[in-house]
Amino acid sequence: AFAEYNRDQYIPTKVQNSEYKCLITDANDLDTGRFYDPRTRQTFKFDHLRREPSDYEHYQPDEKSEIWRLALEKELTVYIKERYPYGSCTVIGRSNIDTITLATFIESHKFEPKNFWNGRWRSNWSFTFSKGQHTCELTGLIKVQVHYFEDGNVQLVSSKDITEIIQLQDEIMTAKEIIRIIRQAEDNYQQAVNENYQVMSDSTFKALRRQLPITKAKIDWEKITAYKIGSELKNI
């Protein structure tokens, strides 16, 4: 259960010899209790309970996709620093005889239990192409979960699937185009979530409150003391 949760949530972990964290995902799971970090070219065991890496070993990257992966990783890292103060990212590359597949994973969270709220943003984007191809499909999935628990328990769980057609050029220009699309899509989605919060605050949550007491009569708060005295007199 811990392992499944960590992979699903893209849990970030600090790896040796790197200022960047590696995300724990299904895509970099080696199915042997080990994960690999393509940025530092090393594999590691991962304790899913303690969320700690150990037992590092060298990892040989996929040669065919690596030049494309590196270009995308560079652009994505700049984007994360620009948009996500608490964010981390991992870019995975793989290939077979005819195709190259690249997948990006983004995770950013901030937990404020003292202020009664927690929140996490996750997104992944991937595309597959072959030599000589001029366009391909970029698919993305954005997930947001926010939990507010002061004087109540409110959770927002939201997700969106996105599909875009991208123009394939060289690895550098293709990486820039992909990040442009990701930036625009994630900005639009965040704006939509913000607007939805405002709607919920102005209407949805307000509709949940009882407009009148159960007696269907308004209370005159200036006379509330008299109401209480009258009630007590009836019981004498």
mmCIF file of C-alpha atoms in Angstrom:
data_model
loop_
_atom_site.group_PDB
_atom_site.id
_atom_site.type_symbol
_atom_site.label_atom_id
_atom_site.label_comp_id
_atom_site.label_asym_id
_atom_site.label_seq_id
_atom_site.Cartn_x
_atom_site.Cartn_y
_atom_site.Cartn_z
ATOM 1 C CA ALA A 1 0.000 0.000 0.000
ATOM 2 C CA PHE A 2 2.823 2.418 0.830
ATOM 3 C CA ALA A 3 4.613 1.613 -2.430
ATOM 4 C CA GLU A 4 1.470 2.115 -4.497
ATOM 5 C CA TYR A 5 0.729 5.418 -2.767
ATOM 6 C CA ASN A 6 4.261 6.742 -3.254
ATOM 7 C CA ARG A 7 4.253 5.900 -6.956
ATOM 8 C CA ASP A 8 0.794 7.361 -7.468
ATOM 9 C CA GLN A 9 1.672 10.602 -5.650
ATOM 10 C CA TYR A 10 5.070 11.031 -7.383
ATOM 11 C CA ILE A 11 6.784 11.275 -4.012
ATOM 12 C CA PRO A 12 10.058 13.245 -4.329
ATOM 13 C CA THR A 13 13.207 11.843 -2.751
ATOM 14 C CA LYS A 14 16.653 13.379 -2.282
ATOM 15 C CA VAL A 15 19.326 11.332 -4.032
ATOM 16 C CA GLN A 16 23.074 11.493 -3.572
ATOM 17 C CA ASN A 17 25.257 13.779 -5.676
ATOM 18 C CA SER A 18 22.367 15.940 -6.844
ATOM 19 C CA GLU A 19 20.689 19.188 -5.856
ATOM 20 C CA TYR A 20 17.489 17.939 -7.476
ATOM 21 C CA LYS A 21 15.020 15.416 -6.131
ATOM 22 C CA CYS A 22 13.943 12.328 -8.046
ATOM 23 C CA LEU A 23 10.252 11.452 -8.274
ATOM 24 C CA ILE A 24 9.051 7.953 -7.427
ATOM 25 C CA THR A 25 6.781 6.825 -10.286
ATOM 26 C CA ASP A 26 5.703 3.720 -12.153
ATOM 27 C CA ALA A 27 7.864 4.829 -15.084
ATOM 28 C CA ASN A 28 11.200 4.624 -13.242
ATOM 29 C CA ASP A 29 10.311 1.554 -11.150
ATOM 30 C CA LEU A 30 12.628 -1.330 -12.086
ATOM 31 C CA ASP A 31 10.293 -3.924 -10.491
ATOM 32 C CA THR A 32 13.097 -5.193 -8.252
ATOM 33 C CA GLY A 33 12.531 -2.884 -5.303
ATOM 34 C CA ARG A 34 14.773 -0.376 -7.057
ATOM 35 C CA PHE A 35 14.162 2.873 -8.913
ATOM 36 C CA TYR A 36 16.400 4.837 -11.230
ATOM 37 C CA ASP A 37 17.134 8.532 -11.444
ATOM 38 C CA PRO A 38 17.882 9.428 -15.079
ATOM 39 C CA ARG A 39 19.293 12.826 -14.104
ATOM 40 C CA THR A 40 22.157 11.340 -12.060
ATOM 41 C CA ARG A 41 22.303 7.991 -13.897
ATOM 42 C CA GLN A 42 22.000 5.869 -10.797
ATOM 43 C CA THR A 43 19.602 3.309 -9.358
ATOM 44 C CA PHE A 44 18.688 2.941 -5.703
ATOM 45 C CA LYS A 45 16.633 0.913 -3.294
ATOM 46 C CA PHE A 46 13.738 2.851 -1.834
ATOM 47 C CA ASP A 47 12.205 2.364 1.603
ATOM 48 C CA HIS A 48 8.549 3.208 0.990
ATOM 49 C CA LEU A 49 7.779 3.580 4.691
ATOM 50 C CA ARG A 50 10.676 5.871 5.576
ATOM 51 C CA ARG A 51 10.840 7.329 2.059
ATOM 52 C CA GLU A 52 14.601 6.988 1.992
ATOM 53 C CA PRO A 53 16.881 5.858 -0.878
ATOM 54 C CA SER A 54 19.921 3.631 -0.335
ATOM 55 C CA ASP A 55 22.320 1.197 -2.029
ATOM 56 C CA TYR A 56 23.158 3.285 -5.093
ATOM 57 C CA GLU A 57 24.377 1.709 -8.330
ATOM 58 C CA HIS A 58 25.309 3.098 -11.741
ATOM 59 C CA TYR A 59 22.562 3.201 -14.366
ATOM 60 C CA GLN A 60 23.217 3.152 -18.104
ATOM 61 C CA PRO A 61 20.679 5.396 -19.890
ATOM 62 C CA ASP A 62 18.876 4.500 -23.089
ATOM 63 C CA GLU A 63 21.265 5.755 -25.783
ATOM 64 C CA LYS A 64 18.694 6.359 -28.506
ATOM 65 C CA SER A 65 16.399 8.598 -26.432
ATOM 66 C CA GLU A 66 18.951 10.232 -24.138
ATOM 67 C CA ILE A 67 19.747 13.273 -26.301
ATOM 68 C CA TRP A 68 16.031 14.082 -26.493
ATOM 69 C CA ARG A 69 15.548 13.394 -22.788
ATOM 70 C CA LEU A 70 18.384 15.708 -21.789
ATOM 71 C CA ALA A 71 17.007 18.585 -23.869
ATOM 72 C CA LEU A 72 13.542 18.173 -22.376
ATOM 73 C CA GLU A 73 14.920 17.816 -18.841
ATOM 74 C CA LYS A 74 16.840 21.081 -19.220
ATOM 75 C CA GLU A 75 13.785 23.038 -20.364
ATOM 76 C CA LEU A 76 11.493 21.411 -17.800
ATOM 77 C CA THR A 77 13.877 22.213 -14.934
ATOM 78 C CA VAL A 78 13.815 25.903 -15.888
ATOM 79 C CA TYR A 79 10.019 25.805 -16.047
ATOM 80 C CA ILE A 80 9.738 24.169 -12.613
ATOM 81 C CA LYS A 81 11.954 26.832 -11.033
ATOM 82 C CA GLU A 82 9.812 29.502 -12.663
ATOM 83 C CA ARG A 83 6.375 28.133 -11.762
ATOM 84 C CA TYR A 84 6.734 25.802 -8.758
ATOM 85 C CA PRO A 85 8.714 27.068 -5.724
ATOM 86 C CA TYR A 86 8.305 23.663 -4.040
ATOM 87 C CA GLY A 87 8.307 21.583 -7.218
ATOM 88 C CA SER A 88 10.355 18.669 -8.525
ATOM 89 C CA CYS A 89 10.443 16.909 -11.870
ATOM 90 C CA THR A 90 11.740 13.754 -13.524
ATOM 91 C CA VAL A 91 12.023 13.029 -17.251
ATOM 92 C CA ILE A 92 12.072 9.421 -18.445
ATOM 93 C CA GLY A 93 13.250 8.297 -21.888
ATOM 94 C CA ARG A 94 13.037 4.907 -23.549
ATOM 95 C CA SER A 95 13.057 3.479 -27.057
ATOM 96 C CA ASN A 96 12.543 0.380 -29.120
ATOM 97 C CA ILE A 97 13.572 -0.399 -32.683
ATOM 98 C CA ASP A 98 11.413 2.246 -34.353
ATOM 99 C CA THR A 99 10.218 4.714 -31.719
ATOM 100 C CA ILE A 100 11.288 7.000 -28.889
ATOM 101 C CA THR A 101 9.046 7.742 -25.909
ATOM 102 C CA LEU A 102 9.562 10.588 -23.445
ATOM 103 C CA ALA A 103 7.565 11.127 -20.263
ATOM 104 C CA THR A 104 7.745 14.041 -17.837
ATOM 105 C CA PHE A 105 6.504 14.017 -14.247
ATOM 106 C CA ILE A 106 5.895 17.115 -12.129
ATOM 107 C CA GLU A 107 5.111 17.217 -8.414
ATOM 108 C CA SER A 108 4.713 20.173 -6.078
ATOM 109 C CA HIS A 109 3.249 20.146 -2.591
ATOM 110 C CA LYS A 110 2.956 22.317 0.456
ATOM 111 C CA PHE A 111 1.667 21.023 3.763
ATOM 112 C CA GLU A 112 0.537 23.542 6.397
ATOM 113 C CA PRO A 113 -1.098 21.479 9.175
ATOM 114 C CA LYS A 114 -0.692 24.369 11.636
ATOM 115 C CA ASN A 115 -2.846 26.452 9.319
ATOM 116 C CA PHE A 116 -5.224 23.540 8.693
ATOM 117 C CA TRP A 117 -4.525 22.951 4.998
ATOM 118 C CA ASN A 118 -2.446 20.758 2.676
ATOM 119 C CA GLY A 119 -2.146 20.708 -1.090
ATOM 120 C CA ARG A 120 -0.444 18.768 -3.884
ATOM 121 C CA TRP A 121 -0.120 19.299 -7.646
ATOM 122 C CA ARG A 122 0.804 16.432 -9.966
ATOM 123 C CA SER A 123 1.066 16.264 -13.721
ATOM 124 C CA ASN A 124 2.570 13.975 -16.310
ATOM 125 C CA TRP A 125 3.093 14.483 -20.024
ATOM 126 C CA SER A 126 4.260 11.965 -22.618
ATOM 127 C CA PHE A 127 4.700 11.502 -26.355
ATOM 128 C CA THR A 128 6.027 8.863 -28.734
ATOM 129 C CA PHE A 129 7.510 9.434 -32.170
ATOM 130 C CA SER A 130 9.549 7.677 -34.831
ATOM 131 C CA LYS A 131 12.305 8.810 -37.190
ATOM 132 C CA GLY A 132 11.049 11.009 -40.008
ATOM 133 C CA GLN A 133 7.803 11.873 -38.233
ATOM 134 C CA HIS A 134 6.838 15.568 -38.394
ATOM 135 C CA THR A 135 4.045 15.706 -35.810
ATOM 136 C CA CYS A 136 2.949 13.619 -32.858
ATOM 137 C CA GLU A 137 0.428 13.618 -30.032
ATOM 138 C CA LEU A 138 1.332 14.986 -26.610
ATOM 139 C CA THR A 139 -0.925 13.675 -23.844
ATOM 140 C CA GLY A 140 -1.087 15.103 -20.347
ATOM 141 C CA LEU A 141 -2.861 14.521 -17.056
ATOM 142 C CA ILE A 142 -3.067 17.163 -14.322
ATOM 143 C CA LYS A 143 -4.210 16.317 -10.800
ATOM 144 C CA VAL A 144 -4.829 18.680 -7.894
ATOM 145 C CA GLN A 145 -5.768 17.765 -4.337
ATOM 146 C CA VAL A 146 -6.369 20.314 -1.583
ATOM 147 C CA HIS A 147 -7.478 19.546 1.974
ATOM 148 C CA TYR A 148 -8.810 22.231 4.338
ATOM 149 C CA PHE A 149 -9.755 21.105 7.823
ATOM 150 C CA GLU A 150 -10.298 24.096 10.114
ATOM 151 C CA ASP A 151 -13.791 23.944 11.653
ATOM 152 C CA GLY A 152 -14.735 21.296 9.112
ATOM 153 C CA ASN A 153 -13.332 18.912 6.546
ATOM 154 C CA VAL A 154 -13.308 20.040 2.917
ATOM 155 C CA GLN A 155 -11.359 18.386 0.105
ATOM 156 C CA LEU A 156 -10.987 19.385 -3.526
ATOM 157 C CA VAL A 157 -9.878 16.583 -5.845
ATOM 158 C CA SER A 158 -9.667 17.596 -9.477
ATOM 159 C CA SER A 159 -8.058 16.246 -12.648
ATOM 160 C CA LYS A 160 -7.942 16.992 -16.353
ATOM 161 C CA ASP A 161 -6.778 15.068 -19.412
ATOM 162 C CA ILE A 162 -5.155 17.097 -22.175
ATOM 163 C CA THR A 163 -4.178 16.188 -25.733
ATOM 164 C CA GLU A 164 -2.187 18.423 -28.082
ATOM 165 C CA ILE A 165 -0.504 17.967 -31.459
ATOM 166 C CA ILE A 166 3.135 19.071 -31.482
ATOM 167 C CA GLN A 167 5.503 19.845 -34.347
ATOM 168 C CA LEU A 168 8.661 17.746 -34.235
ATOM 169 C CA GLN A 169 11.913 19.530 -35.005
ATOM 170 C CA ASP A 170 15.338 18.911 -33.502
ATOM 171 C CA GLU A 171 15.587 17.902 -29.840
ATOM 172 C CA ILE A 172 16.120 21.469 -28.561
ATOM 173 C CA MET A 173 13.278 23.132 -30.467
ATOM 174 C CA THR A 174 10.938 20.228 -29.741
ATOM 175 C CA ALA A 175 11.680 20.512 -26.011
ATOM 176 C CA LYS A 176 10.947 24.244 -26.076
ATOM 177 C CA GLU A 177 7.659 23.655 -27.898
ATOM 178 C CA ILE A 178 6.583 20.997 -25.409
ATOM 179 C CA ILE A 179 7.305 23.250 -22.431
ATOM 180 C CA ARG A 180 5.392 26.084 -24.094
ATOM 181 C CA ILE A 181 2.341 23.822 -24.375
ATOM 182 C CA ILE A 182 2.733 22.527 -20.812
ATOM 183 C CA ARG A 183 3.078 26.055 -19.426
ATOM 184 C CA GLN A 184 -0.032 27.268 -21.214
ATOM 185 C CA ALA A 185 -2.118 24.222 -20.276
ATOM 186 C CA GLU A 186 -1.115 24.244 -16.607
ATOM 187 C CA ASP A 187 -1.587 28.017 -16.292
ATOM 188 C CA ASN A 188 -5.071 27.708 -17.786
ATOM 189 C CA TYR A 189 -5.946 24.838 -15.483
ATOM 190 C CA GLN A 190 -4.724 26.636 -12.376
ATOM 191 C CA GLN A 191 -6.779 29.683 -13.341
ATOM 192 C CA ALA A 192 -9.843 27.477 -13.791
ATOM 193 C CA VAL A 193 -9.314 25.908 -10.356
ATOM 194 C CA ASN A 194 -8.984 29.362 -8.776
ATOM 195 C CA GLU A 195 -12.214 30.493 -10.427
ATOM 196 C CA ASN A 196 -13.962 27.325 -9.288
ATOM 197 C CA TYR A 197 -12.913 28.007 -5.699
ATOM 198 C CA GLN A 198 -14.458 31.466 -5.956
ATOM 199 C CA VAL A 199 -17.716 30.020 -7.283
ATOM 200 C CA MET A 200 -17.811 27.480 -4.447
ATOM 201 C CA SER A 201 -17.187 30.205 -1.898
ATOM 202 C CA ASP A 202 -19.890 32.488 -3.312
ATOM 203 C CA SER A 203 -22.582 29.918 -4.031
ATOM 204 C CA THR A 204 -21.941 26.221 -3.366
ATOM 205 C CA PHE A 205 -20.786 26.486 0.246
ATOM 206 C CA LYS A 206 -23.347 29.203 0.931
ATOM 207 C CA ALA A 207 -26.116 26.897 -0.311
ATOM 208 C CA LEU A 208 -25.062 24.273 2.209
ATOM 209 C CA ARG A 209 -25.904 26.567 5.111
ATOM 210 C CA ARG A 210 -29.446 26.694 6.483
ATOM 211 C CA GLN A 211 -30.976 30.042 5.551
ATOM 212 C CA LEU A 212 -33.373 29.973 8.525
ATOM 213 C CA PRO A 213 -33.436 28.114 11.840
ATOM 214 C CA ILE A 214 -35.331 24.839 11.870
ATOM 215 C CA THR A 215 -38.370 26.787 13.167
ATOM 216 C CA LYS A 216 -38.417 28.682 9.821
ATOM 217 C CA ALA A 217 -38.490 31.967 11.761
ATOM 218 C CA LYS A 218 -35.771 34.585 11.890
ATOM 219 C CA ILE A 219 -34.216 35.325 15.266
ATOM 220 C CA ASP A 220 -34.153 38.895 16.502
ATOM 221 C CA TRP A 221 -30.709 38.838 18.072
ATOM 222 C CA GLU A 222 -31.333 42.091 19.934
ATOM 223 C CA LYS A 223 -34.139 40.335 21.839
ATOM 224 C CA ILE A 224 -32.344 37.019 22.331
ATOM 225 C CA THR A 225 -32.021 37.654 26.073
ATOM 226 C CA ALA A 226 -35.746 38.257 26.352
ATOM 227 C CA TYR A 227 -36.406 35.010 24.484
ATOM 228 C CA LYS A 228 -34.378 33.132 27.044
ATOM 229 C CA ILE A 229 -36.097 34.805 30.007
ATOM 230 C CA GLY A 230 -39.515 34.115 28.530
ATOM 231 C CA SER A 231 -38.649 30.473 28.080
ATOM 232 C CA GLU A 232 -37.504 30.211 31.677
ATOM 233 C CA LEU A 233 -40.687 31.897 32.973
ATOM 234 C CA LYS A 234 -42.803 29.316 31.165
ATOM 235 C CA ASN A 235 -41.070 26.590 33.136
ATOM 236 C CA ILE A 236 -41.832 28.149 36.536
#
